[in-house]
Amino acid sequence: MGVIESLNETSNKAIDVGEVYYKKTQEYYRLKVFQQLTMTTGMLLKMAVVGGLAFLALIFITVAGVVFLANILESMVGACLIAGVLFIVLLILAYVFRGKIDNMLVKKLSVKFFN
C-alpha cells in the first residue's frame, strides 16, 4: 500500500502544480492583453491628436499659400488650381508608395505588439 499511497501523493502534487501553473499563465495572459489594449488605445489617441493638429496646420498653410500665390499671380482661381494639382500629385505619390507605407506600419506595430 505504501507504493500506491506514494503514487497518489505524487499525482496530487502534480495536479496542484499544474493548477498553479494554469492560474499563473491565465494571469499573465490577462496582463498581456491589458498591456496590448492600453498601448493600442494610447497609440490611437496620440495618432488622432497629432493627426488632427497636423491636418489643421495643413489647412492653414494651404490657405496662406493660396492667398500668397493669388497675390503673385493676381488670380485666386489659378492659385487654387495650383494648390489642387499639388495635392493630387501628393495623393498619387501616396498611392504609388502605399505598399511601402503598409510594410513600415506592420513592422513598427509588430515590434510593439509582440514584445
mmCIF file with all atom_site columns, C-alpha atoms in Angstrom:
data_model
loop_
_atom_site.group_PDB
_atom_site.id
_atom_site.type_symbol
_atom_site.label_atom_id
_atom_site.label_alt_id
_atom_site.label_comp_id
_atom_site.label_asym_id
_atom_site.label_entity_id
_atom_site.label_seq_id
_atom_site.pdbx_PDB_ins_code
_atom_site.Cartn_x
_atom_site.Cartn_y
_atom_site.Cartn_z
_atom_site.occupancy
_atom_site.B_iso_or_equiv
_atom_site.pdbx_formal_charge
_atom_site.auth_seq_id
_atom_site.auth_comp_id
_atom_site.auth_asym_id
_atom_site.auth_atom_id
_atom_site.pdbx_PDB_model_num
ATOM 1   C CA . MET A 1 1   ? 0.000  0.000  0.000   1.00 0.00 ? 1   MET A CA 1
ATOM 2   C CA . GLY A 1 2   ? 2.958  2.327  0.515   1.00 0.00 ? 2   GLY A CA 1
ATOM 3   C CA . VAL A 1 3   ? 3.713  2.478  -3.206  1.00 0.00 ? 3   VAL A CA 1
ATOM 4   C CA . ILE A 1 4   ? 0.113  3.238  -4.139  1.00 0.00 ? 4   ILE A CA 1
ATOM 5   C CA . GLU A 1 5   ? -0.140 5.966  -1.490  1.00 0.00 ? 5   GLU A CA 1
ATOM 6   C CA . SER A 1 6   ? 3.173  7.429  -2.675  1.00 0.00 ? 6   SER A CA 1
ATOM 7   C CA . LEU A 1 7   ? 1.923  7.478  -6.280  1.00 0.00 ? 7   LEU A CA 1
ATOM 8   C CA . ASN A 1 8   ? -1.343 9.058  -5.168  1.00 0.00 ? 8   ASN A CA 1
ATOM 9   C CA . GLU A 1 9   ? 0.506  11.745 -3.188  1.00 0.00 ? 9   GLU A CA 1
ATOM 10  C CA . THR A 1 10  ? 2.836  12.452 -6.124  1.00 0.00 ? 10  THR A CA 1
ATOM 11  C CA . SER A 1 11  ? -0.043 12.726 -8.565  1.00 0.00 ? 11  SER A CA 1
ATOM 12  C CA . ASN A 1 12  ? -1.878 15.089 -6.193  1.00 0.00 ? 12  ASN A CA 1
ATOM 13  C CA . LYS A 1 13  ? 1.228  17.275 -6.015  1.00 0.00 ? 13  LYS A CA 1
ATOM 14  C CA . ALA A 1 14  ? 1.493  17.244 -9.808  1.00 0.00 ? 14  ALA A CA 1
ATOM 15  C CA . ILE A 1 15  ? -2.151 18.270 -10.091 1.00 0.00 ? 15  ILE A CA 1
ATOM 16  C CA . ASP A 1 16  ? -1.582 21.111 -7.612  1.00 0.00 ? 16  ASP A CA 1
ATOM 17  C CA . VAL A 1 17  ? 1.480  22.300 -9.529  1.00 0.00 ? 17  VAL A CA 1
ATOM 18  C CA . GLY A 1 18  ? -0.487 22.114 -12.782 1.00 0.00 ? 18  GLY A CA 1
ATOM 19  C CA . GLU A 1 19  ? -3.323 24.181 -11.325 1.00 0.00 ? 19  GLU A CA 1
ATOM 20  C CA . VAL A 1 20  ? -0.897 26.829 -10.055 1.00 0.00 ? 20  VAL A CA 1
ATOM 21  C CA . TYR A 1 21  ? 0.767  26.923 -13.475 1.00 0.00 ? 21  TYR A CA 1
ATOM 22  C CA . TYR A 1 22  ? -2.604 27.274 -15.188 1.00 0.00 ? 22  TYR A CA 1
ATOM 23  C CA . LYS A 1 23  ? -3.658 30.146 -12.896 1.00 0.00 ? 23  LYS A CA 1
ATOM 24  C CA . LYS A 1 24  ? -0.347 31.976 -13.329 1.00 0.00 ? 24  LYS A CA 1
ATOM 25  C CA . THR A 1 25  ? -0.495 31.543 -17.098 1.00 0.00 ? 25  THR A CA 1
ATOM 26  C CA . GLN A 1 26  ? -4.051 32.868 -17.132 1.00 0.00 ? 26  GLN A CA 1
ATOM 27  C CA . GLU A 1 27  ? -2.994 35.907 -15.072 1.00 0.00 ? 27  GLU A CA 1
ATOM 28  C CA . TYR A 1 28  ? -0.042 36.513 -17.389 1.00 0.00 ? 28  TYR A CA 1
ATOM 29  C CA . TYR A 1 29  ? -2.211 36.491 -20.494 1.00 0.00 ? 29  TYR A CA 1
ATOM 30  C CA . ARG A 1 30  ? -4.754 38.794 -18.881 1.00 0.00 ? 30  ARG A CA 1
ATOM 31  C CA . LEU A 1 31  ? -1.986 41.261 -18.098 1.00 0.00 ? 31  LEU A CA 1
ATOM 32  C CA . LYS A 1 32  ? -0.531 40.875 -21.603 1.00 0.00 ? 32  LYS A CA 1
ATOM 33  C CA . VAL A 1 33  ? -3.921 41.561 -23.228 1.00 0.00 ? 33  VAL A CA 1
ATOM 34  C CA . PHE A 1 34  ? -4.425 44.561 -20.935 1.00 0.00 ? 34  PHE A CA 1
ATOM 35  C CA . GLN A 1 35  ? -0.968 45.869 -21.854 1.00 0.00 ? 35  GLN A CA 1
ATOM 36  C CA . GLN A 1 36  ? -1.634 45.469 -25.568 1.00 0.00 ? 36  GLN A CA 1
ATOM 37  C CA . LEU A 1 37  ? -5.038 47.146 -25.313 1.00 0.00 ? 37  LEU A CA 1
ATOM 38  C CA . THR A 1 38  ? -3.684 50.117 -23.383 1.00 0.00 ? 38  THR A CA 1
ATOM 39  C CA . MET A 1 39  ? -0.731 50.508 -25.745 1.00 0.00 ? 39  MET A CA 1
ATOM 40  C CA . THR A 1 40  ? -3.017 50.323 -28.778 1.00 0.00 ? 40  THR A CA 1
ATOM 41  C CA . THR A 1 41  ? -5.534 52.749 -27.299 1.00 0.00 ? 41  THR A CA 1
ATOM 42  C CA . GLY A 1 42  ? -2.783 55.167 -26.321 1.00 0.00 ? 42  GLY A CA 1
ATOM 43  C CA . MET A 1 43  ? -1.220 54.951 -29.763 1.00 0.00 ? 43  MET A CA 1
ATOM 44  C CA . LEU A 1 44  ? -4.567 55.552 -31.473 1.00 0.00 ? 44  LEU A CA 1
ATOM 45  C CA . LEU A 1 45  ? -5.303 58.506 -29.218 1.00 0.00 ? 45  LEU A CA 1
ATOM 46  C CA . LYS A 1 46  ? -1.888 60.036 -29.898 1.00 0.00 ? 46  LYS A CA 1
ATOM 47  C CA . MET A 1 47  ? -2.317 59.461 -33.622 1.00 0.00 ? 47  MET A CA 1
ATOM 48  C CA . ALA A 1 48  ? -5.741 61.139 -33.544 1.00 0.00 ? 48  ALA A CA 1
ATOM 49  C CA . VAL A 1 49  ? -4.437 64.187 -31.660 1.00 0.00 ? 49  VAL A CA 1
ATOM 50  C CA . VAL A 1 50  ? -1.280 64.553 -33.744 1.00 0.00 ? 50  VAL A CA 1
ATOM 51  C CA . GLY A 1 51  ? -3.157 63.830 -36.972 1.00 0.00 ? 51  GLY A CA 1
ATOM 52  C CA . GLY A 1 52  ? -5.870 66.353 -36.160 1.00 0.00 ? 52  GLY A CA 1
ATOM 53  C CA . LEU A 1 53  ? -3.357 69.055 -35.323 1.00 0.00 ? 53  LEU A CA 1
ATOM 54  C CA . ALA A 1 54  ? -1.318 68.244 -38.433 1.00 0.00 ? 54  ALA A CA 1
ATOM 55  C CA . PHE A 1 55  ? -4.482 68.458 -40.528 1.00 0.00 ? 55  PHE A CA 1
ATOM 56  C CA . LEU A 1 56  ? -5.347 71.866 -39.067 1.00 0.00 ? 56  LEU A CA 1
ATOM 57  C CA . ALA A 1 57  ? -1.801 73.070 -39.713 1.00 0.00 ? 57  ALA A CA 1
ATOM 58  C CA . LEU A 1 58  ? -2.010 71.799 -43.289 1.00 0.00 ? 58  LEU A CA 1
ATOM 59  C CA . ILE A 1 59  ? -5.274 73.657 -43.842 1.00 0.00 ? 59  ILE A CA 1
ATOM 60  C CA . PHE A 1 60  ? -3.848 76.953 -42.528 1.00 0.00 ? 60  PHE A CA 1
ATOM 61  C CA . ILE A 1 61  ? -0.619 76.576 -44.512 1.00 0.00 ? 61  ILE A CA 1
ATOM 62  C CA . THR A 1 62  ? -2.600 75.760 -47.648 1.00 0.00 ? 62  THR A CA 1
ATOM 63  C CA . VAL A 1 63  ? -4.885 78.765 -47.262 1.00 0.00 ? 63  VAL A CA 1
ATOM 64  C CA . ALA A 1 64  ? -1.912 81.040 -46.608 1.00 0.00 ? 64  ALA A CA 1
ATOM 65  C CA . GLY A 1 65  ? -0.060 79.598 -49.596 1.00 0.00 ? 65  GLY A CA 1
ATOM 66  C CA . VAL A 1 66  ? -3.056 80.024 -51.873 1.00 0.00 ? 66  VAL A CA 1
ATOM 67  C CA . VAL A 1 67  ? -3.550 83.640 -50.775 1.00 0.00 ? 67  VAL A CA 1
ATOM 68  C CA . PHE A 1 68  ? 0.167  84.347 -51.269 1.00 0.00 ? 68  PHE A CA 1
ATOM 69  C CA . LEU A 1 69  ? 0.149  82.657 -54.671 1.00 0.00 ? 69  LEU A CA 1
ATOM 70  C CA . ALA A 1 70  ? -3.014 84.544 -55.617 1.00 0.00 ? 70  ALA A CA 1
ATOM 71  C CA . ASN A 1 71  ? -1.282 87.841 -54.837 1.00 0.00 ? 71  ASN A CA 1
ATOM 72  C CA . ILE A 1 72  ? 1.658  86.851 -57.030 1.00 0.00 ? 72  ILE A CA 1
ATOM 73  C CA . LEU A 1 73  ? -0.461 85.514 -59.905 1.00 0.00 ? 73  LEU A CA 1
ATOM 74  C CA . GLU A 1 74  ? -3.246 88.061 -59.398 1.00 0.00 ? 74  GLU A CA 1
ATOM 75  C CA . SER A 1 75  ? -5.705 85.202 -59.822 1.00 0.00 ? 75  SER A CA 1
ATOM 76  C CA . MET A 1 76  ? -7.362 83.373 -56.953 1.00 0.00 ? 76  MET A CA 1
ATOM 77  C CA . VAL A 1 77  ? -8.682 80.685 -59.302 1.00 0.00 ? 77  VAL A CA 1
ATOM 78  C CA . GLY A 1 78  ? -5.213 79.966 -60.674 1.00 0.00 ? 78  GLY A CA 1
ATOM 79  C CA . ALA A 1 79  ? -3.750 79.761 -57.168 1.00 0.00 ? 79  ALA A CA 1
ATOM 80  C CA . CYS A 1 80  ? -6.472 77.312 -56.086 1.00 0.00 ? 80  CYS A CA 1
ATOM 81  C CA . LEU A 1 81  ? -5.883 75.187 -59.183 1.00 0.00 ? 81  LEU A CA 1
ATOM 82  C CA . ILE A 1 82  ? -2.151 75.017 -58.489 1.00 0.00 ? 82  ILE A CA 1
ATOM 83  C CA . ALA A 1 83  ? -2.794 74.011 -54.876 1.00 0.00 ? 83  ALA A CA 1
ATOM 84  C CA . GLY A 1 84  ? -5.292 71.375 -56.012 1.00 0.00 ? 84  GLY A CA 1
ATOM 85  C CA . VAL A 1 85  ? -2.847 69.929 -58.537 1.00 0.00 ? 85  VAL A CA 1
ATOM 86  C CA . LEU A 1 86  ? -0.153 69.818 -55.836 1.00 0.00 ? 86  LEU A CA 1
ATOM 87  C CA . PHE A 1 87  ? -2.456 67.813 -53.569 1.00 0.00 ? 87  PHE A CA 1
ATOM 88  C CA . ILE A 1 88  ? -3.361 65.445 -56.406 1.00 0.00 ? 88  ILE A CA 1
ATOM 89  C CA . VAL A 1 89  ? 0.358  64.831 -57.050 1.00 0.00 ? 89  VAL A CA 1
ATOM 90  C CA . LEU A 1 90  ? 0.846  64.074 -53.336 1.00 0.00 ? 90  LEU A CA 1
ATOM 91  C CA . LEU A 1 91  ? -2.164 61.733 -53.467 1.00 0.00 ? 91  LEU A CA 1
ATOM 92  C CA . ILE A 1 92  ? -0.704 59.872 -56.452 1.00 0.00 ? 92  ILE A CA 1
ATOM 93  C CA . LEU A 1 93  ? 2.656  59.533 -54.686 1.00 0.00 ? 93  LEU A CA 1
ATOM 94  C CA . ALA A 1 94  ? 0.943  58.157 -51.577 1.00 0.00 ? 94  ALA A CA 1
ATOM 95  C CA . TYR A 1 95  ? -0.972 55.674 -53.746 1.00 0.00 ? 95  TYR A CA 1
ATOM 96  C CA . VAL A 1 96  ? 2.177  54.533 -55.537 1.00 0.00 ? 96  VAL A CA 1
ATOM 97  C CA . PHE A 1 97  ? 4.073  54.002 -52.277 1.00 0.00 ? 97  PHE A CA 1
ATOM 98  C CA . ARG A 1 98  ? 1.144  52.511 -50.330 1.00 0.00 ? 98  ARG A CA 1
ATOM 99  C CA . GLY A 1 99  ? 2.802  49.083 -50.148 1.00 0.00 ? 99  GLY A CA 1
ATOM 100 C CA . LYS A 1 100 ? 5.934  50.501 -48.560 1.00 0.00 ? 100 LYS A CA 1
ATOM 101 C CA . ILE A 1 101 ? 3.809  52.509 -46.139 1.00 0.00 ? 101 ILE A CA 1
ATOM 102 C CA . ASP A 1 102 ? 1.889  49.349 -45.165 1.00 0.00 ? 102 ASP A CA 1
ATOM 103 C CA . ASN A 1 103 ? 5.110  47.373 -44.649 1.00 0.00 ? 103 ASN A CA 1
ATOM 104 C CA . MET A 1 104 ? 6.600  50.117 -42.493 1.00 0.00 ? 104 MET A CA 1
ATOM 105 C CA . LEU A 1 105 ? 3.426  50.273 -40.403 1.00 0.00 ? 105 LEU A CA 1
ATOM 106 C CA . VAL A 1 106 ? 3.318  46.494 -39.917 1.00 0.00 ? 106 VAL A CA 1
ATOM 107 C CA . LYS A 1 107 ? 6.975  46.416 -38.851 1.00 0.00 ? 107 LYS A CA 1
ATOM 108 C CA . LYS A 1 108 ? 6.510  49.186 -36.302 1.00 0.00 ? 108 LYS A CA 1
ATOM 109 C CA . LEU A 1 109 ? 3.299  47.718 -34.900 1.00 0.00 ? 109 LEU A CA 1
ATOM 110 C CA . SER A 1 110 ? 4.704  44.182 -34.728 1.00 0.00 ? 110 SER A CA 1
ATOM 111 C CA . VAL A 1 111 ? 7.587  45.403 -32.544 1.00 0.00 ? 111 VAL A CA 1
ATOM 112 C CA . LYS A 1 112 ? 5.091  46.958 -30.138 1.00 0.00 ? 112 LYS A CA 1
ATOM 113 C CA . PHE A 1 113 ? 2.628  44.058 -30.230 1.00 0.00 ? 113 PHE A CA 1
ATOM 114 C CA . PHE A 1 114 ? 4.981  41.091 -29.884 1.00 0.00 ? 114 PHE A CA 1
ATOM 115 C CA . ASN A 1 115 ? 7.211  42.479 -27.124 1.00 0.00 ? 115 ASN A CA 1
#
